Short mmCIF file of C-alpha atoms and ligand atoms in Angstrom, two decimals:
data_model
loop_
_atom_site.label_atom_id
_atom_site.label_comp_id
_atom_site.label_asym_id
_atom_site.label_seq_id
_atom_site.Cartn_x
_atom_site.Cartn_y
_atom_site.Cartn_z
CA LYS V 1 46.95 -45.33 4.51
CA GLY V 2 47.99 -41.72 4.23
CA LEU V 3 44.42 -40.48 4.55
CA SER V 4 44.39 -40.00 8.31
CA GLN V 5 43.96 -36.50 9.71
CA GLU V 6 47.37 -35.09 10.62
CA GLY V 7 48.12 -35.47 14.30
CA TRP V 8 45.05 -37.60 15.01
CA PRO V 9 45.71 -41.07 16.37
CA GLU V 10 44.56 -43.93 14.16
CA VAL V 11 41.54 -45.58 15.76
CA TRP V 12 42.16 -48.90 14.03
CA SER V 13 45.24 -49.72 12.04
CA GLN V 14 45.29 -50.91 8.45
CA PRO V 15 47.38 -54.04 8.80
CA ASP V 16 49.04 -56.08 6.09
CA MET V 17 46.90 -59.13 5.38
CA LYS V 18 48.41 -62.37 6.71
CA SER V 19 48.47 -65.61 4.74
CA SER V 20 46.33 -67.45 7.29
CA TYR V 21 43.71 -66.68 9.93
CA ASP V 22 41.59 -68.80 12.26
CA VAL V 23 38.45 -67.03 11.05
CA VAL V 24 37.84 -64.92 7.95
CA ILE V 25 34.76 -62.71 8.12
CA ILE V 26 33.57 -61.49 4.75
CA GLY V 27 31.83 -58.13 5.12
CA GLY V 28 33.04 -55.27 7.31
CA GLY V 29 29.62 -54.04 8.27
CA LEU V 30 27.99 -54.07 11.66
CA HIS V 31 27.36 -57.83 11.63
CA GLY V 32 30.88 -58.80 10.60
CA LEU V 33 32.54 -56.45 13.07
CA ALA V 34 30.20 -57.43 15.90
CA THR V 35 30.94 -61.11 15.27
CA ALA V 36 34.68 -60.40 15.37
CA TYR V 37 34.25 -58.43 18.60
CA TYR V 38 32.27 -61.18 20.37
CA LEU V 39 34.59 -63.92 19.06
CA ALA V 40 37.47 -62.07 20.67
CA LYS V 41 35.70 -60.91 23.82
CA ASN V 42 33.53 -63.93 24.65
CA HIS V 43 35.60 -66.77 23.19
CA GLY V 44 39.20 -65.56 23.12
CA ILE V 45 39.51 -66.06 19.35
CA THR V 46 41.48 -63.10 18.01
CA ASN V 47 43.29 -64.39 14.92
CA ILE V 48 40.54 -62.99 12.72
CA ALA V 49 40.41 -60.99 9.48
CA VAL V 50 37.35 -58.89 8.68
CA ILE V 51 37.50 -58.21 4.96
CA ASP V 52 35.51 -55.61 3.06
CA LYS V 53 35.62 -54.70 -0.59
CA GLY V 54 34.90 -51.08 0.33
CA TYR V 55 35.25 -49.33 3.68
CA ILE V 56 33.78 -50.50 6.97
CA GLY V 57 30.12 -49.60 7.41
CA GLY V 58 29.86 -48.50 3.76
CA GLY V 59 27.04 -50.95 2.95
CA GLY V 60 23.75 -51.46 4.74
CA SER V 61 25.24 -50.46 8.11
CA GLY V 62 25.74 -46.91 6.88
CA ARG V 63 22.65 -46.75 4.70
CA ASN V 64 19.80 -47.56 7.05
CA THR V 65 17.48 -45.28 8.99
CA SER V 66 18.99 -46.36 12.36
CA ILE V 67 15.71 -47.57 13.87
CA LEU V 68 15.81 -50.08 16.73
CA ARG V 69 12.83 -52.08 17.99
CA SER V 70 11.83 -55.57 19.09
CA ASN V 71 8.06 -55.53 18.47
CA TYR V 72 8.06 -58.47 16.07
CA LEU V 73 5.36 -60.99 15.28
CA THR V 74 6.77 -64.44 16.04
CA PRO V 75 8.12 -65.56 19.45
CA ASP V 76 11.44 -66.41 17.75
CA GLY V 77 11.67 -62.93 16.25
CA VAL V 78 10.62 -61.08 19.43
CA LYS V 79 13.15 -62.93 21.63
CA PHE V 80 15.93 -62.38 19.13
CA TYR V 81 15.42 -58.65 18.54
CA ASP V 82 14.78 -58.08 22.24
CA ARG V 83 18.20 -59.51 23.05
CA SER V 84 19.64 -57.10 20.48
CA LEU V 85 17.90 -54.13 22.06
CA LYS V 86 19.21 -55.17 25.50
CA LEU V 87 22.76 -55.35 24.09
CA TYR V 88 22.29 -51.95 22.44
CA GLU V 89 21.17 -50.47 25.77
CA GLU V 90 24.55 -51.31 27.33
CA LEU V 91 26.70 -50.79 24.26
CA SER V 92 27.86 -47.17 24.68
CA GLY V 93 29.34 -48.06 28.07
CA GLU V 94 30.72 -51.39 26.92
CA LEU V 95 32.48 -49.94 23.87
CA ASN V 96 33.27 -46.63 25.57
CA PHE V 97 31.84 -44.88 22.51
CA ASN V 98 28.87 -42.50 22.59
CA LEU V 99 26.36 -44.23 20.32
CA MET V 100 23.65 -41.63 20.98
CA PHE V 101 20.94 -44.21 21.63
CA ALA V 102 17.66 -42.30 21.85
CA GLN V 103 15.07 -44.68 23.27
CA MET V 104 12.26 -42.37 22.21
CA GLY V 105 9.54 -44.97 21.58
CA HIS V 106 8.18 -46.39 18.36
CA LEU V 107 4.67 -46.15 16.89
CA SER V 108 3.36 -48.48 14.16
CA LEU V 109 0.15 -46.91 12.91
CA ALA V 110 -2.93 -48.87 11.88
CA HIS V 111 -5.32 -47.44 9.30
CA ASP V 112 -7.92 -50.19 9.00
CA ASP V 113 -9.41 -53.14 10.91
CA GLY V 114 -6.85 -55.57 9.47
CA GLY V 115 -4.04 -53.29 10.64
CA MET V 116 -5.51 -53.02 14.15
CA ARG V 117 -5.83 -56.80 14.33
CA THR V 118 -2.14 -57.26 13.42
CA MET V 119 -1.10 -54.66 16.02
CA ARG V 120 -3.15 -56.46 18.72
CA TRP V 121 -1.58 -59.74 17.70
CA ARG V 122 1.93 -58.29 17.86
CA ALA V 123 1.20 -56.62 21.22
CA GLU V 124 0.09 -59.94 22.73
CA VAL V 125 3.09 -61.90 21.37
CA ASN V 126 5.39 -59.10 22.61
CA LYS V 127 3.87 -59.08 26.11
CA VAL V 128 4.16 -62.86 26.47
CA GLN V 129 7.89 -62.46 25.74
CA GLY V 130 8.19 -59.62 28.27
CA VAL V 131 8.52 -56.92 25.62
CA ASN V 132 6.83 -53.59 26.29
CA SER V 133 4.23 -53.01 23.52
CA GLU V 134 0.59 -52.00 23.66
CA VAL V 135 -2.17 -50.95 21.30
CA ILE V 136 -3.28 -47.34 21.70
CA ASP V 137 -6.11 -45.39 20.04
CA ALA V 138 -5.93 -42.41 17.68
CA ASP V 139 -6.29 -39.85 20.51
CA ALA V 140 -3.29 -41.34 22.31
CA VAL V 141 -1.34 -41.23 19.02
CA LYS V 142 -2.21 -37.54 18.68
CA GLU V 143 -1.00 -36.88 22.21
CA LEU V 144 2.36 -38.48 21.45
CA VAL V 145 2.73 -36.88 18.01
CA PRO V 146 0.58 -33.74 17.69
CA TYR V 147 1.70 -33.17 14.09
CA ILE V 148 0.03 -36.35 12.79
CA ASP V 149 -3.24 -35.76 10.98
CA THR V 150 -5.65 -37.98 12.91
CA SER V 151 -8.82 -36.51 11.41
CA LYS V 152 -11.39 -38.92 10.03
CA SER V 153 -11.48 -37.25 6.62
CA THR V 154 -8.09 -38.46 5.35
CA ARG V 155 -7.79 -41.20 2.76
CA TYR V 156 -6.21 -43.53 5.34
CA PRO V 157 -7.44 -42.36 8.76
CA VAL V 158 -5.34 -43.36 11.77
CA LEU V 159 -7.36 -45.82 13.89
CA GLY V 160 -4.66 -46.53 16.44
CA ALA V 161 -1.12 -47.86 16.75
CA LEU V 162 1.18 -50.39 18.31
CA TYR V 163 3.18 -48.33 20.81
CA HIS V 164 6.57 -49.76 21.72
CA PRO V 165 8.35 -47.49 24.26
CA PRO V 166 11.79 -49.24 24.17
CA GLY V 167 12.21 -48.61 20.42
CA GLY V 168 14.15 -45.64 19.08
CA THR V 169 17.20 -44.70 17.05
CA ILE V 170 20.96 -44.89 17.51
CA ARG V 171 23.86 -43.38 15.57
CA HIS V 172 24.57 -46.12 13.02
CA ASP V 173 28.11 -45.07 12.02
CA ALA V 174 29.14 -44.86 15.66
CA VAL V 175 27.99 -48.43 16.27
CA VAL V 176 30.22 -49.63 13.42
CA TRP V 177 33.19 -47.56 14.60
CA GLY V 178 32.73 -48.62 18.23
CA TYR V 179 32.79 -52.32 17.35
CA ALA V 180 35.69 -51.81 14.92
CA ARG V 181 37.82 -50.01 17.51
CA ALA V 182 37.10 -52.58 20.23
CA ALA V 183 37.74 -55.55 17.91
CA HIS V 184 40.95 -53.95 16.65
CA GLU V 185 42.16 -53.41 20.23
CA MET V 186 41.78 -57.15 20.82
CA GLY V 187 43.91 -57.98 17.78
CA VAL V 188 41.37 -58.38 14.97
CA HIS V 189 42.66 -57.36 11.52
CA ILE V 190 40.30 -55.07 9.60
CA ILE V 191 41.20 -55.31 5.92
CA GLN V 192 39.41 -52.72 3.79
CA HIS V 193 39.31 -52.20 0.01
CA THR V 194 39.91 -55.90 -0.55
CA GLU V 195 37.45 -57.98 -2.52
CA VAL V 196 36.76 -61.65 -1.87
CA THR V 197 36.95 -63.43 -5.22
CA GLY V 198 36.60 -67.08 -4.23
CA ILE V 199 36.18 -69.57 -1.42
CA ASP V 200 38.25 -72.75 -1.51
CA VAL V 201 36.37 -75.88 -0.56
CA GLU V 202 38.01 -79.30 -0.50
CA GLY V 203 36.27 -82.50 0.55
CA GLY V 204 33.25 -80.51 1.76
CA LYS V 205 35.37 -78.23 3.99
CA VAL V 206 36.54 -74.64 3.73
CA THR V 207 40.30 -74.46 3.20
CA GLY V 208 40.80 -70.87 2.16
CA VAL V 209 39.51 -67.55 0.91
CA LYS V 210 40.77 -65.87 -2.26
CA THR V 211 40.95 -62.09 -2.30
CA SER V 212 42.11 -59.31 -4.58
CA GLN V 213 45.17 -59.03 -2.29
CA GLY V 214 46.04 -62.73 -2.38
CA ASN V 215 44.97 -66.00 -0.83
CA ILE V 216 44.28 -66.72 2.83
CA ALA V 217 44.39 -70.18 4.38
CA THR V 218 41.53 -70.69 6.84
CA GLU V 219 39.13 -73.39 7.95
CA THR V 220 36.38 -70.97 8.91
CA ALA V 221 34.70 -68.33 6.78
CA LEU V 222 31.62 -66.30 7.65
CA ASN V 223 29.52 -64.64 4.98
CA ALA V 224 28.31 -61.48 6.72
CA THR V 225 27.54 -59.50 3.59
CA ALA V 226 24.38 -57.76 2.48
CA GLY V 227 23.55 -57.27 -1.15
CA TRP V 228 26.17 -59.76 -2.29
CA SER V 229 25.27 -62.54 0.12
CA SER V 230 24.00 -64.89 -2.58
CA LEU V 231 27.10 -64.31 -4.74
CA ILE V 232 29.49 -64.98 -1.84
CA SER V 233 27.56 -68.10 -0.83
CA ASP V 234 27.67 -69.30 -4.45
CA MET V 235 31.48 -69.22 -4.18
CA ALA V 236 31.22 -71.96 -1.56
CA GLY V 237 28.63 -73.83 -3.62
CA ILE V 238 25.71 -72.87 -1.36
CA ARG V 239 22.53 -71.59 -3.00
CA MET V 240 20.59 -68.99 -1.04
CA PRO V 241 16.83 -68.34 -1.25
CA VAL V 242 17.54 -64.62 -1.46
CA THR V 243 16.60 -61.83 -3.86
CA THR V 244 18.18 -58.40 -3.64
CA SER V 245 16.28 -55.12 -3.88
CA PRO V 246 17.28 -51.52 -3.19
CA LEU V 247 15.82 -49.69 -0.21
CA GLN V 248 15.92 -45.91 -0.38
CA ALA V 249 15.83 -43.32 2.37
CA ALA V 250 16.08 -39.54 2.64
CA VAL V 251 16.91 -36.78 5.09
CA THR V 252 15.63 -33.20 5.37
CA GLU V 253 17.16 -29.96 6.49
CA PRO V 254 17.27 -29.62 10.31
CA VAL V 255 14.38 -28.01 12.19
CA LYS V 256 13.54 -27.53 15.87
CA PRO V 257 12.79 -30.78 17.69
CA PHE V 258 9.08 -31.60 17.37
CA LEU V 259 8.95 -35.36 16.80
CA GLY V 260 9.75 -37.33 19.92
CA THR V 261 8.83 -40.79 18.63
CA VAL V 262 9.60 -42.97 15.63
CA VAL V 263 6.45 -43.08 13.47
CA VAL V 264 5.79 -45.88 11.00
CA SER V 265 2.89 -46.44 8.67
CA GLY V 266 2.85 -49.73 6.81
CA THR V 267 -0.21 -48.65 4.84
CA LEU V 268 1.43 -45.44 3.64
CA HIS V 269 4.81 -47.20 3.26
CA VAL V 270 6.67 -44.61 5.25
CA TYR V 271 8.65 -44.18 8.48
CA VAL V 272 9.83 -40.94 10.04
CA SER V 273 12.12 -40.02 12.91
CA GLN V 274 13.96 -36.87 13.95
CA THR V 275 17.69 -36.89 14.63
CA ASP V 276 19.41 -35.09 17.49
CA ARG V 277 20.47 -32.50 14.90
CA GLY V 278 16.84 -31.89 13.97
CA GLU V 279 16.79 -33.51 10.53
CA LEU V 280 13.87 -35.75 9.63
CA VAL V 281 14.88 -39.17 8.38
CA PHE V 282 12.36 -40.80 6.05
CA GLY V 283 12.23 -44.34 4.74
CA ALA V 284 9.89 -46.39 2.62
CA SER V 285 9.47 -49.94 1.35
CA VAL V 286 12.02 -51.64 -0.88
CA ASP V 287 11.98 -50.77 -4.58
CA PRO V 288 9.53 -53.01 -6.45
CA PHE V 289 12.25 -54.75 -8.49
CA THR V 290 15.48 -56.63 -7.88
CA SER V 291 18.68 -54.70 -8.50
CA TYR V 292 22.15 -54.00 -7.11
CA SER V 293 21.75 -50.28 -7.68
CA MET V 294 22.39 -47.98 -4.71
CA ARG V 295 21.30 -44.81 -6.49
CA GLY V 296 18.32 -42.80 -5.39
CA THR V 297 15.45 -42.28 -7.83
CA LEU V 298 13.09 -39.39 -8.43
CA GLU V 299 10.07 -41.72 -8.31
CA PHE V 300 11.01 -42.60 -4.76
CA VAL V 301 11.14 -38.97 -3.64
CA GLU V 302 7.80 -38.23 -5.26
CA GLY V 303 6.05 -41.21 -3.64
CA LEU V 304 7.71 -40.54 -0.30
CA ALA V 305 6.64 -36.89 -0.25
CA THR V 306 3.04 -37.82 -1.07
CA ASN V 307 2.88 -40.32 1.76
CA VAL V 308 4.70 -38.22 4.35
CA LEU V 309 2.38 -35.32 3.63
CA SER V 310 -0.77 -37.38 4.03
CA LEU V 311 0.54 -38.27 7.49
CA MET V 312 1.92 -34.86 8.48
CA PRO V 313 0.63 -32.16 6.07
CA SER V 314 2.44 -29.42 7.99
CA LEU V 315 5.79 -30.67 6.65
CA SER V 316 5.00 -29.45 3.15
CA LYS V 317 7.61 -26.68 3.20
CA MET V 318 10.50 -28.83 4.33
CA ARG V 319 13.39 -29.40 1.96
CA LEU V 320 15.11 -32.71 1.40
CA LEU V 321 18.88 -32.49 1.77
CA ARG V 322 19.80 -35.83 0.24
CA HIS V 323 18.63 -39.35 -0.35
CA TRP V 324 20.39 -42.65 -0.82
CA GLY V 325 19.88 -46.35 -1.40
CA GLY V 326 21.09 -49.56 0.21
CA LEU V 327 20.65 -53.20 -0.66
CA CYS V 328 18.29 -55.62 1.05
CA ASP V 329 18.61 -59.37 0.70
CA MET V 330 15.04 -60.58 1.00
CA THR V 331 14.17 -64.13 2.11
CA PRO V 332 10.78 -65.78 1.50
CA ASP V 333 9.73 -65.49 5.18
CA TYR V 334 11.39 -62.15 6.00
CA SER V 335 13.63 -63.75 8.61
CA PRO V 336 17.43 -64.00 8.34
CA ILE V 337 19.50 -67.04 7.43
CA MET V 338 22.05 -67.74 10.15
CA GLY V 339 24.30 -70.57 11.13
CA GLU V 340 26.38 -73.34 9.66
CA THR V 341 25.88 -74.75 6.16
CA GLU V 342 26.47 -78.04 4.36
CA VAL V 343 30.05 -76.93 3.76
CA ASP V 344 32.08 -77.50 6.92
CA GLY V 345 33.48 -74.21 8.17
CA PHE V 346 31.27 -72.03 5.96
CA TYR V 347 28.85 -69.98 8.05
CA VAL V 348 26.22 -67.47 6.97
CA ASP V 349 24.66 -64.43 8.60
CA VAL V 350 22.64 -63.09 5.70
CA GLY V 351 19.15 -62.45 4.30
CA TRP V 352 18.41 -59.54 6.58
CA GLY V 353 15.91 -57.80 4.35
CA THR V 354 15.08 -54.52 6.08
CA TYR V 355 15.87 -55.76 9.62
CA GLY V 356 19.66 -56.05 9.62
CA PHE V 357 20.77 -52.96 11.50
CA LYS V 358 18.64 -53.54 14.57
CA ALA V 359 19.96 -57.12 14.84
CA GLY V 360 23.69 -56.31 14.68
CA PRO V 361 24.67 -56.98 18.30
CA VAL V 362 22.67 -60.17 18.79
CA ALA V 363 23.68 -61.48 15.37
CA GLY V 364 27.34 -60.90 16.25
CA GLU V 365 26.96 -62.51 19.65
CA ALA V 366 25.12 -65.55 18.29
CA MET V 367 27.37 -66.08 15.25
CA ALA V 368 30.46 -65.83 17.45
CA GLU V 369 29.04 -68.55 19.71
CA ASN V 370 28.05 -70.64 16.68
CA ILE V 371 31.58 -70.46 15.24
CA ALA V 372 33.41 -70.91 18.56
CA THR V 373 31.33 -73.85 19.84
CA GLN V 374 30.30 -75.26 16.45
CA LYS V 375 26.76 -75.43 17.83
CA ARG V 376 23.98 -73.14 16.68
CA PRO V 377 22.81 -71.25 19.81
CA GLU V 378 19.18 -71.57 20.90
CA ILE V 379 18.39 -67.94 20.06
CA ILE V 380 19.04 -68.54 16.32
CA LYS V 381 17.97 -72.21 16.16
CA GLY V 382 14.97 -71.32 14.03
CA PHE V 383 16.90 -69.21 11.51
CA GLY V 384 19.01 -71.92 9.84
CA LEU V 385 19.13 -72.44 6.10
CA ASP V 386 17.66 -75.90 6.75
CA ARG V 387 14.23 -74.35 7.48
CA PHE V 388 13.61 -73.93 3.75
CA SER V 389 13.76 -77.71 3.26
CA SER V 390 11.95 -78.62 6.50
CA GLY V 391 9.25 -76.00 5.86
CA ARG V 392 9.55 -74.49 9.38
CA LEU V 393 9.49 -70.90 8.20
CA VAL V 394 9.58 -67.96 10.64
CA GLY V 395 7.08 -65.57 9.02
CA GLU V 396 7.97 -61.98 9.92
CA LYS V 397 6.38 -60.13 7.00
CA GLY V 398 3.62 -58.91 9.33
CA ALA V 399 6.24 -57.12 11.45
CA ALA V 400 7.78 -55.23 8.53
CA ALA V 401 7.85 -51.51 9.16
CA VAL V 402 6.25 -50.95 5.78
CA GLY V 403 4.71 -53.12 3.07
CA HIS V 404 7.10 -54.94 0.75
O1 LIG O 501 11.92 -52.76 10.37
O2 LIG O 501 11.90 -51.01 11.64
C1 LIG O 501 12.14 -51.57 10.58
C2 LIG O 501 12.76 -50.80 9.51
C3 LIG O 501 12.95 -49.47 9.47
C4 LIG O 501 13.57 -49.22 8.30
C5 LIG O 501 13.73 -50.38 7.62
N1 LIG O 501 13.23 -51.34 8.38
#
C-alpha cells in the first residue's frame, strides 16, 4: 500500500486477509496464480487466497529465461507440456494482456552420436504425440543461426539438432501479472509479504494455515512454492523427494536482432535467446550443490562465457548487464510432483526443477481441476507423489535443456 504510482489505477488490490477461505494457495508465482485463475474461471471457486512471503512473481517465475517448448522425452511429458504451449498460444487474448509470445523456434544441439540418438528419440516421441519436432543436420542449423560455429575443428562440433518450431520465449513477468489481474477481477485475494508459518492438520485433514499475519481456517491448501516446497510440505507432515539447487542466468547489453531461434546445447551447458529489446539471455545448468542462495557467482559467469564463446565466438565483445539466480526443486526423475497427498485437503504442485515456467498454464489448469473435482486429471495422473513408492517414474532428464 502507498507504493502505487500516483494517478495510476491499481491493477490488483491488496486486500485485508480474511479469517477463512475455501482454498489457500501458498506461493504467488505463476503456478499459484494460474491455479487461482482456473479455479475461478473453470470451476466458479473464487473464495481463494494466494499468499506469498515476498511479491508476486518474485521467485522462479521472475527468475527464469522465459523459454517455452514441448519437445520432451516421455509421452506423459510431451502431452503435458504441449497442452501448456497451446494454452500459452491463446493466453494474450484470453487475459487481454500482451505477453509478447515469440514463437521463434527452438534448437537443441547435438555434439556427438549419443546426443544425435537422444534427439532422434525425442523427435519420434514428439511426432507420435502430434508435436512438431524434427532432427536437422549441421548445415540446416547454420542456415537457421549463421552465428553458430559449425566447423569441424571445434572441441564439440555441432552434428545436428532437434528443431522444434513451436518453441520460443514469452515475457515472464507479464504472464504473472496477466493471471494476477484476471484472478483478482474474479474475486481472488492476493496477499503479498505474508509468510506461511504452519499448516494445521487434524485427524489427517487440513484445517487451517498459519501465517505471519494470523491464522486462516481452510480445508484446502495448495503448496505451489519453488525453493521452499519441501519445507512447506514438511509443515503438513509430508516428506518430499526434493533437493534444492540454484540456477543462474545472465543478460547482455542490447544489440541488433541477429538470433531468431532459441539455441540450447546440453553438452556445453548453455542456452541462448534474444529478447525483443535485443539483449541476449543466457542460462546454464543448476549449480553443482544444494543451496537456497539466489546470488550470482563469478564462477558461473566465467563458465558461461567460455561455453557461449565456443558456440558463438563472434560474441566475445558483448558485455553482460546483470546476472541472477533462482531456486530449482529437483526430483529424482526430473518430473514434477502434482496432486493430492496423504493429508486430506493438502495438494502439491512442486518439484519443477528447471521446467516450471513453461508448465505454468497447464499446471494451473490441472491443479484447479484436481482441487475442484477431488480427482487427479488424466494429464497429471503420472506425476503423483505416489510414483516414488510404486516405482513408476517419469524420466525426463534426457529432455533437460542442459546437463544437470
Ligand atoms: O528446459 O528449456 C528448458 C529450460 C530452459 C532454461 C531452464 N530450463
